[in-house]
Coordinates of C-alpha atoms in Angstrom, one line a residue:
M292 CA 0.1 0.0 0.2
S293 CA 3.1 2.3 0.5
N294 CA 5.9 3.6 -2.1
A295 CA 8.9 5.7 -1.1
Q296 CA 7.1 8.8 -1.2
T297 CA 3.1 8.4 0.1
I298 CA 1.1 6.2 1.9
A299 CA -2.2 5.3 0.4
L300 CA -4.9 4.6 3.2
G301 CA -8.1 2.5 3.0
A302 CA -6.3 0.0 -0.2
N303 CA -4.5 -2.2 2.5
T304 CA -4.4 -2.4 6.5
L305 CA -1.9 0.2 7.8
T306 CA 1.3 -1.3 9.4
I307 CA 3.3 -0.1 12.6
N308 CA 5.6 1.2 10.3
D309 CA 3.2 3.4 8.2
V310 CA 1.8 5.1 11.3
V311 CA 6.1 5.8 12.4
R312 CA 6.9 6.9 8.7
V313 CA 3.7 9.7 9.2
A314 CA 4.4 10.4 12.9
R315 CA 7.9 10.9 13.0
E316 CA 9.1 11.0 9.5
N317 CA 6.2 13.1 7.7
A318 CA 5.5 10.8 5.0
R319 CA 2.7 12.1 3.0
I320 CA -1.1 10.4 2.6
E321 CA -4.1 10.3 -0.1
I322 CA -6.6 8.6 0.4
A323 CA -7.2 5.4 -2.0
P324 CA -9.6 5.6 -4.3
E325 CA -11.6 2.5 -3.0
A326 CA -11.9 4.3 0.2
A327 CA -13.5 7.4 -1.3
V328 CA -16.1 5.1 -2.7
R329 CA -16.4 3.7 0.8
I330 CA -16.9 6.8 2.4
R331 CA -20.1 8.0 0.1
A332 CA -21.9 4.8 0.5
S333 CA -21.7 5.2 4.5
R334 CA -22.6 8.9 4.4
A335 CA -25.5 8.2 2.2
V336 CA -27.1 6.0 5.0
I337 CA -26.6 8.7 7.6
E338 CA -28.2 11.3 5.3
E339 CA -31.1 9.0 4.5
L340 CA -31.6 8.8 8.4
A341 CA -30.9 12.2 9.5
N342 CA -34.4 13.0 7.2
D343 CA -36.0 10.2 9.2
T344 CA -38.7 10.9 11.9
R345 CA -37.2 8.3 14.6
P346 CA -34.2 9.1 16.8
H347 CA -30.8 7.6 15.6
Y348 CA -28.0 7.9 18.1
G349 CA -25.6 10.9 17.3
V350 CA -27.5 11.9 14.3
S351 CA -30.7 13.1 15.5
T352 CA -30.2 12.9 19.5
G353 CA -27.5 14.1 22.3
F354 CA -24.4 11.5 23.4
G355 CA -24.0 9.6 26.2
A356 CA -26.5 10.0 29.0
L357 CA -28.2 12.8 27.0
A358 CA -28.9 10.4 24.3
N359 CA -32.7 10.2 25.0
V360 CA -33.5 13.7 23.8
Q361 CA -34.3 14.4 20.0
I362 CA -32.3 17.3 18.4
P363 CA -34.2 19.1 15.6
A364 CA -33.0 19.3 12.4
E365 CA -32.3 22.7 12.0
K366 CA -29.4 22.2 15.3
R367 CA -28.0 19.2 14.6
A368 CA -25.0 21.3 13.0
Q369 CA -24.8 22.9 16.2
L370 CA -25.3 19.8 18.1
Q371 CA -21.9 18.3 16.4
R372 CA -20.0 21.9 17.0
S373 CA -20.8 21.7 20.5
L374 CA -20.0 18.2 20.8
V375 CA -16.5 18.8 19.7
R376 CA -16.1 22.2 22.0
S377 CA -17.0 20.8 25.1
H378 CA -15.2 17.3 24.6
A379 CA -11.6 19.2 24.2
A380 CA -11.1 19.6 27.6
G381 CA -7.6 18.6 27.7
T382 CA -5.0 20.4 30.0
G383 CA -1.2 19.9 31.3
A384 CA 1.2 19.9 29.2
E385 CA 1.2 19.1 25.4
V386 CA 1.7 16.2 23.8
E387 CA 4.5 15.4 21.4
R388 CA 4.2 16.2 17.9
E389 CA 4.6 12.7 16.8
V390 CA 1.8 11.2 19.2
V391 CA -0.7 13.6 18.1
R392 CA 0.3 13.1 14.3
A393 CA -0.5 9.0 15.0
L394 CA -3.3 9.7 16.5
M395 CA -5.0 11.6 13.6
L396 CA -3.9 9.2 11.2
L397 CA -5.1 6.5 13.1
R398 CA -8.6 8.4 13.1
L399 CA -8.3 9.0 9.5
N400 CA -7.6 5.5 8.8
T401 CA -11.2 4.5 10.7
L402 CA -13.0 7.1 8.6
V403 CA -11.6 5.5 5.3
S404 CA -13.0 2.5 6.2
G405 CA -16.5 3.1 5.0
H406 CA -18.2 2.7 8.8
T407 CA -18.2 6.0 10.4
G408 CA -20.4 7.9 8.1
V409 CA -18.2 11.2 7.8
R410 CA -18.3 13.1 4.4
L411 CA -15.2 12.7 1.9
E412 CA -14.0 16.4 2.6
T413 CA -14.2 15.8 5.8
A414 CA -12.0 12.7 5.6
E415 CA -10.0 15.1 3.0
A416 CA -9.2 18.0 5.8
Y417 CA -7.5 15.0 8.1
R418 CA -5.4 14.6 5.1
D419 CA -4.5 17.9 4.1
I420 CA -3.9 18.8 7.8
L421 CA -1.0 16.1 8.0
N422 CA 0.2 16.3 5.1
A423 CA 0.6 20.5 5.5
G424 CA 2.6 19.4 8.9
I425 CA -0.2 21.2 11.2
T426 CA -0.3 19.7 14.4
P427 CA -3.4 20.5 16.8
V428 CA -2.4 21.1 20.7
V429 CA -3.4 18.0 22.5
H430 CA -2.7 18.3 25.9
E431 CA -1.4 15.6 28.6
Y432 CA -4.8 15.3 30.6
G433 CA -8.5 14.2 29.5
S434 CA -8.6 10.7 28.3
L435 CA -9.9 7.8 30.6
G436 CA -9.7 5.7 27.6
C437 CA -13.6 5.1 26.7
S438 CA -15.2 6.2 24.8
G439 CA -11.6 5.9 23.4
D440 CA -10.1 9.1 23.5
L441 CA -12.4 11.5 23.3
S442 CA -10.5 14.8 24.9
P443 CA -7.4 14.5 22.6
L444 CA -9.4 13.5 19.1
A445 CA -11.8 16.3 20.1
H446 CA -8.7 18.4 20.5
C447 CA -7.9 17.8 17.2
A448 CA -11.5 18.0 15.1
L449 CA -11.6 21.0 16.7
A450 CA -8.7 22.2 14.7
V451 CA -10.2 20.8 11.6
M452 CA -13.3 23.4 12.5
G453 CA -10.6 26.2 12.7
E454 CA -10.9 26.4 16.3
G455 CA -8.6 26.2 19.2
E456 CA -4.8 26.2 18.9
V457 CA -2.2 24.7 16.7
R458 CA 2.0 24.1 16.0
G459 CA 2.6 25.2 12.4
P460 CA 4.7 23.3 10.4
D461 CA 7.8 25.1 11.6
G462 CA 6.3 24.4 15.7
T463 CA 4.8 28.1 16.0
L464 CA 1.9 28.3 18.3
Q465 CA -1.2 29.9 16.5
P466 CA -4.9 29.9 16.0
A467 CA -6.0 26.9 13.9
A468 CA -7.8 29.2 11.6
D469 CA -4.5 30.7 10.9
A470 CA -2.6 27.9 10.2
L471 CA -5.6 26.2 7.6
A472 CA -5.7 29.7 5.9
A473 CA -1.8 29.6 5.3
A474 CA -1.9 26.3 3.9
G475 CA -5.3 27.1 1.6
I476 CA -7.5 24.5 3.9
T477 CA -10.9 24.7 4.4
P478 CA -12.5 24.6 8.2
V479 CA -14.7 21.7 8.0
V480 CA -18.7 22.7 9.1
L481 CA -19.7 19.3 10.6
A482 CA -22.6 17.5 9.7
E483 CA -24.9 14.8 11.0
K484 CA -23.0 12.0 13.1
E485 CA -19.8 13.8 11.7
G486 CA -18.5 15.1 15.7
L487 CA -19.1 11.5 16.9
A488 CA -16.7 9.8 14.3
L489 CA -14.0 12.1 15.0
I490 CA -13.9 11.1 18.3
N491 CA -14.6 8.1 19.2
G492 CA -11.7 6.0 19.0
T493 CA -8.7 3.9 20.6
D494 CA -6.3 6.1 18.0
G495 CA -4.3 8.0 21.0
M496 CA -3.4 4.9 22.7
L497 CA -2.8 2.9 19.8
G498 CA -0.4 5.4 18.0
M499 CA 1.7 5.4 21.3
L500 CA 1.5 1.6 21.4
A501 CA 3.1 1.7 17.5
L502 CA 5.7 4.3 18.8
A503 CA 6.4 2.3 21.9
L504 CA 7.0 -1.3 19.5
T505 CA 9.1 0.4 17.3
D506 CA 11.6 1.8 20.2
L507 CA 11.4 -1.2 21.9
A508 CA 12.4 -3.0 19.1
A509 CA 15.6 -1.2 19.0
L510 CA 16.2 -0.9 22.7
V511 CA 15.7 -5.0 23.4
R512 CA 18.8 -5.6 21.0
V513 CA 20.7 -2.7 22.7
A514 CA 20.0 -4.6 25.9
D515 CA 21.5 -7.5 24.5
I516 CA 24.6 -5.8 23.5
A517 CA 24.8 -4.3 26.7
A518 CA 25.1 -7.3 28.9
A519 CA 27.2 -8.8 26.7
A520 CA 29.7 -6.2 27.1
S521 CA 28.9 -6.4 30.8
I522 CA 29.6 -10.2 31.0
E523 CA 32.8 -9.5 28.6
G524 CA 33.7 -6.5 30.8
L525 CA 33.4 -8.6 34.1
R526 CA 35.3 -11.6 32.8
G527 CA 32.5 -13.6 32.7
T528 CA 31.5 -17.4 30.6
D529 CA 29.3 -17.6 27.2
A530 CA 29.0 -21.1 28.1
V531 CA 25.5 -20.6 29.4
F532 CA 24.3 -19.6 25.7
A533 CA 24.7 -22.3 24.4
A534 CA 22.4 -23.3 21.6
D535 CA 21.2 -26.7 22.9
L536 CA 20.6 -25.0 26.4
H537 CA 18.0 -23.1 24.8
E538 CA 16.5 -25.3 22.9
L539 CA 15.8 -27.3 26.2
R540 CA 13.2 -24.2 27.1
P541 CA 12.5 -23.1 23.4
H542 CA 11.1 -19.6 23.6
P543 CA 11.9 -17.8 20.6
G544 CA 12.6 -14.4 22.4
Q545 CA 14.9 -16.2 24.4
R546 CA 16.8 -18.0 21.7
D547 CA 17.2 -14.7 19.9
S548 CA 18.5 -13.3 22.6
A549 CA 21.0 -16.2 23.4
A550 CA 22.3 -16.3 19.7
N551 CA 22.7 -12.2 20.0
L552 CA 24.9 -12.9 22.7
R553 CA 27.0 -15.5 21.2
R554 CA 27.6 -13.5 18.4
V555 CA 28.7 -10.5 20.2
L556 CA 31.0 -12.4 22.5
A557 CA 32.2 -15.1 19.6
D558 CA 35.8 -13.5 19.1
S559 CA 36.2 -11.8 22.6
G560 CA 39.4 -12.7 24.2
L561 CA 38.1 -11.7 27.7
I562 CA 35.6 -14.2 28.3
Q563 CA 36.1 -17.0 30.5
R564 CA 36.6 -20.3 28.6
P565 CA 37.1 -24.3 29.6
V566 CA 41.3 -24.4 29.5
E567 CA 42.0 -28.2 30.4
G568 CA 44.0 -28.5 33.6
Q569 CA 42.8 -25.1 34.7
F570 CA 40.0 -24.0 37.1
T571 CA 37.6 -21.3 35.2
R572 CA 34.2 -19.9 36.7
V573 CA 31.9 -22.2 36.6
Q574 CA 28.8 -19.6 36.7
D575 CA 27.8 -16.0 36.8
A576 CA 25.4 -14.5 38.7
Y577 CA 21.6 -14.3 37.5
S578 CA 21.8 -10.6 36.2
L579 CA 24.6 -12.3 33.5
R580 CA 23.8 -15.5 33.1
C581 CA 19.9 -15.2 32.9
S582 CA 19.8 -12.1 30.6
P583 CA 18.5 -14.5 27.6
Q584 CA 15.8 -15.6 29.8
V585 CA 14.6 -12.1 31.1
H586 CA 15.4 -10.4 27.3
G587 CA 13.6 -13.0 26.0
A588 CA 10.3 -12.5 27.9
V589 CA 10.3 -9.1 27.1
R590 CA 10.3 -10.0 23.1
A591 CA 7.5 -12.3 23.9
T592 CA 5.6 -9.4 25.4
M593 CA 6.4 -7.2 22.6
A594 CA 5.2 -10.3 20.2
H595 CA 1.9 -10.1 21.8
A596 CA 1.2 -6.3 22.1
E597 CA 2.6 -6.0 18.4
S598 CA -0.4 -9.1 17.6
V599 CA -2.8 -6.7 19.3
A600 CA -1.6 -3.3 17.4
A601 CA -2.0 -5.4 14.3
I602 CA -5.5 -6.2 14.9
E603 CA -6.6 -2.6 15.8
L604 CA -4.8 -1.0 12.8
G605 CA -7.0 -3.1 10.9
S606 CA -10.2 -2.6 12.6
A607 CA -12.6 0.4 12.4
V608 CA -13.3 2.0 15.8
D609 CA -16.8 4.4 16.3
N610 CA -20.1 4.3 17.5
P611 CA -22.0 4.2 16.4
V612 CA -21.0 2.8 13.2
V613 CA -22.2 2.1 9.6
T614 CA -22.1 -1.9 9.4
S615 CA -21.3 -3.1 5.2
D616 CA -25.3 -3.9 5.1
G617 CA -26.4 -0.3 5.6
R618 CA -27.4 -0.9 9.6
V619 CA -26.4 2.0 11.9
E620 CA -25.3 0.3 14.8
S621 CA -24.5 1.1 18.7
N622 CA -21.5 -0.7 20.2
G623 CA -18.9 -1.0 22.5
N624 CA -15.7 -1.0 20.4
F625 CA -14.2 2.2 21.5
H626 CA -13.8 0.4 24.7
G627 CA -9.8 0.9 25.2
A628 CA -9.2 -2.9 27.2
P629 CA -7.3 -4.5 24.2
V630 CA -5.0 -1.8 24.1
G631 CA -4.4 -0.6 27.7
Y632 CA -3.9 -4.5 28.4
V633 CA -1.2 -4.6 26.3
L634 CA 0.5 -1.0 27.2
D635 CA 0.6 -1.7 31.0
F636 CA 2.2 -5.4 30.1
L637 CA 4.8 -3.9 28.4
A638 CA 5.6 -1.3 31.1
I639 CA 5.9 -4.1 33.3
A640 CA 8.5 -5.9 30.9
V641 CA 10.4 -1.9 30.6
A642 CA 10.6 -2.1 33.9
D643 CA 12.3 -5.7 34.4
L644 CA 14.8 -4.9 31.7
A645 CA 16.1 -1.7 33.0
S646 CA 16.5 -3.7 36.7
I647 CA 18.4 -6.4 35.4
S648 CA 20.4 -4.2 33.7
E649 CA 20.9 -1.8 36.3
R650 CA 22.1 -5.4 38.5
R651 CA 24.7 -5.8 35.9
T652 CA 26.0 -1.9 35.9
D653 CA 26.2 -2.1 40.1
R654 CA 28.7 -5.4 39.7
F655 CA 31.3 -3.2 38.0
L656 CA 31.4 -1.1 40.5
D657 CA 31.9 -3.6 43.4
T658 CA 35.5 -5.0 44.1
S659 CA 34.0 -7.9 45.5
R660 CA 32.5 -8.9 42.5
N661 CA 34.1 -7.3 39.4
H662 CA 36.9 -9.7 39.3
G663 CA 39.9 -7.1 39.3
L664 CA 38.8 -3.8 38.4
P665 CA 39.1 -0.8 40.4
P666 CA 36.6 0.4 43.2
F667 CA 33.7 2.4 41.3
L668 CA 36.1 2.2 38.1
A669 CA 37.4 5.1 39.4
A670 CA 40.7 6.3 37.8
D671 CA 42.0 7.6 41.4
P672 CA 40.3 5.4 44.0
G673 CA 39.2 7.7 47.0
L674 CA 40.6 10.6 45.3
D675 CA 37.7 9.9 42.5
S676 CA 34.4 8.2 42.7
G677 CA 34.2 7.3 39.0
L678 CA 30.8 5.7 38.3
M679 CA 29.3 5.6 42.0
I680 CA 26.7 8.1 41.3
A681 CA 26.3 7.1 37.8
Q682 CA 24.7 3.9 39.3
Y683 CA 22.7 6.4 42.0
T684 CA 20.9 7.7 38.9
A685 CA 20.1 4.3 37.3
A686 CA 18.9 2.7 40.5
G687 CA 16.9 5.6 40.7
I688 CA 15.7 5.7 37.1
V689 CA 14.6 2.0 37.8
S690 CA 12.5 3.1 41.0
E691 CA 10.7 5.3 38.8
L692 CA 10.2 2.4 36.4
K693 CA 8.5 0.2 38.8
R694 CA 5.9 2.5 40.1
L695 CA 5.3 3.3 36.4
A696 CA 4.5 -0.4 36.0
V697 CA 1.4 -0.4 38.4
P698 CA -1.1 -0.9 35.8
A699 CA -3.4 1.8 35.0
S700 CA -6.3 -0.2 33.5
V701 CA -7.3 -1.8 36.6
D702 CA -8.2 1.4 37.6
S703 CA -11.9 2.9 36.8
I704 CA -13.6 6.5 37.4
P705 CA -17.2 6.2 36.2
S706 CA -18.1 9.1 34.4
S707 CA -21.1 11.1 32.1
A708 CA -23.6 10.0 35.2
M709 CA -22.7 6.5 35.1
Q710 CA -23.6 5.8 31.3
E711 CA -19.8 5.3 31.0
D712 CA -19.6 3.4 34.2
H713 CA -16.5 1.5 33.4
V714 CA -13.6 2.8 31.5
S715 CA -10.0 1.1 30.3
M716 CA -7.6 4.4 31.5
G717 CA -5.5 2.9 28.1
W718 CA -4.3 7.2 27.2
A719 CA -2.9 6.8 31.1
A720 CA -0.9 3.6 30.6
A721 CA 0.1 4.8 27.0
R722 CA 1.6 8.0 28.6
K723 CA 3.3 6.1 31.2
L724 CA 5.0 3.5 29.0
R725 CA 6.9 6.8 27.0
R726 CA 8.3 7.6 29.8
G727 CA 9.1 3.9 30.9
I728 CA 11.0 3.7 27.3
D729 CA 12.7 6.8 28.0
G730 CA 13.9 5.3 31.4
L731 CA 14.9 2.1 29.9
G732 CA 17.5 3.8 27.3
R733 CA 19.1 6.2 30.0
V734 CA 19.5 2.6 32.0
L735 CA 21.0 0.7 29.7
S736 CA 23.1 3.8 28.5
I737 CA 24.6 4.2 32.0
E738 CA 25.5 -0.2 31.8
L739 CA 27.3 0.6 28.3
L740 CA 28.8 3.6 30.0
A741 CA 30.4 1.3 32.7
S742 CA 31.3 -1.8 30.5
T743 CA 33.2 0.6 28.1
R744 CA 35.2 2.2 30.8
A745 CA 35.9 -1.3 32.5
L746 CA 37.2 -2.3 28.9
D747 CA 39.6 0.3 28.9
F748 CA 41.2 -1.0 32.5
R749 CA 40.9 -4.4 31.2
L750 CA 43.5 -3.6 28.3
T751 CA 45.6 -1.8 30.3
E752 CA 46.1 -4.6 32.4
A753 CA 46.1 -7.3 30.0
P754 CA 46.5 -5.6 26.1
E755 CA 47.0 -8.9 24.6
Q756 CA 43.6 -10.2 25.5
V757 CA 41.9 -8.6 22.9
P758 CA 37.9 -7.9 23.1
G759 CA 35.3 -8.6 20.6
A760 CA 34.5 -7.1 17.4
A761 CA 30.9 -6.0 18.5
T762 CA 32.4 -4.5 21.9
S763 CA 35.3 -2.7 20.4
A764 CA 33.2 -1.2 18.2
V765 CA 31.1 0.4 20.8
H766 CA 33.8 1.2 22.7
A767 CA 35.4 3.2 19.7
L768 CA 31.7 4.7 19.4
F769 CA 31.7 5.9 23.2
R770 CA 35.3 7.3 23.0
T771 CA 34.5 9.5 20.2
R772 CA 32.1 11.6 22.4
I773 CA 33.2 10.5 25.9
D774 CA 36.9 10.3 27.4
A775 CA 38.6 7.1 28.5
P776 CA 38.9 7.0 32.3
S777 CA 40.7 9.7 34.0
T778 CA 40.4 12.5 36.8
D779 CA 36.3 13.0 37.5
Q780 CA 35.3 15.3 35.4
F781 CA 31.3 16.5 35.2
L782 CA 29.3 13.7 34.9
S783 CA 26.0 14.5 33.4
P784 CA 27.2 15.5 30.2
T785 CA 28.7 12.2 30.3
I786 CA 25.7 10.3 30.6
T787 CA 24.0 12.6 28.6
A788 CA 26.1 11.5 25.9
A789 CA 25.9 8.1 26.4
Y790 CA 22.2 8.2 26.0
D791 CA 22.4 10.1 22.5
L792 CA 24.8 7.5 21.1
V793 CA 22.1 4.8 22.4
E794 CA 18.9 7.0 21.2
S795 CA 20.2 7.8 17.9
G796 CA 20.3 4.4 17.0
A797 CA 24.4 4.8 16.8
V798 CA 25.1 1.9 19.2
L799 CA 23.4 -0.7 17.6
D800 CA 24.1 0.7 14.0
A801 CA 27.8 0.2 15.2
V802 CA 27.6 -3.3 16.2
E803 CA 25.3 -4.7 13.4
K804 CA 28.6 -2.9 11.2
A805 CA 30.6 -5.2 12.8
I806 CA 29.2 -8.4 13.2
G807 CA 25.7 -8.5 11.0
T808 CA 22.2 -7.6 12.1
L809 CA 20.9 -9.1 15.3
D810 CA 17.9 -10.7 16.0

């Protein structure tokens, strides 16, 4: 459905990669011709109902607990405007541009399904706003995740109406009317049913899930690299990563992680390997030895979340919906539980992945466990503190991630006069997962900071014991931004530099250039 330039919505099922391309890379979108046919057909159904004398929810009635109020024809445009204005009730910090773009794309993805009853010109307005790089201001707080992400979606619908505030293509805050005028986009005057169709969906939480899965796909491989580098720096053994051992418990993610560890460590001269007639270490601590089991469980959690995302990306989420045979039916498909659960599940996995990383970092700093390295990896122990407080930073982040792992989806606060008496909190689950992923990247960065520093000491004490190609590549990369161990310097910029190398993808690129693509 996609080429290098444009994504055609409504031709095939949207993918996670499509969402990322639009959200982060500003890929252009178009509405497929067959989708335009579906949109017109469903709109014809709504227009026929609008002329009916019987009440139809969202077409000729109020909303939520006010669904029993009949609205006369001459006031129905005002009904839709009032719905959007009243539901655009967010507060707090602005949500990130990539999240808003993902949210708008996914709402448009439902509009082109032909099950919402909107007019083609309304769908085209969403397309045009995205292609123009205009981003409605959406706030951190406001969504209960049911009926979907009402408030965030309403802020976007408000901008389509030419109201509220947006960020222009250059990031400037400005009135929506001015931004639309500058882009040559005519504000939409909403007709029957359209207000509901623009705000009933799981698009915010789903967009953040797609972005999170993309980030985690890279970070779980960085976690394998960090674990291997720690095992090497601590003079551990790679015997426990043998393929046949992991076939005894053949979880796919565990096997992939073990294979990555074997590849990273394959040519290392620092790893402890059995030598005839010599005593070698029998086994390492859990944080080293069990890395594939933990990293693999994270992969399994991701795989489950990806399966949920794939179903959602192929779904039409609205209430009421226009069915394929022309009925207009109320339903509960807007409920965010399926997405909220996996967002919370991922937050648990993220917290544990960071936790095992921090434990490996801590081993580097303790002379009773680091196998000959100086205390705290300090250049001059006593005079210098080395990475003592970097571990504090990692520990503080891990503690925060544990709190963020408390599920949002088990909470529910009734709303709309008890009509909406069970909600998903999926938006909140997505927001805390984003914070968790940021923290995970920082914890892994600190672990790599420790392992690359340890490698300097190992090379000084035994220069003939050559590290592996992968860890050598990471070490060389870090030394382009971070100095070798010396008298203590301002540590915060060093940690930030390490994080930049992880977050930018430079660490993963360096390793994969050295040894090939990791699983």
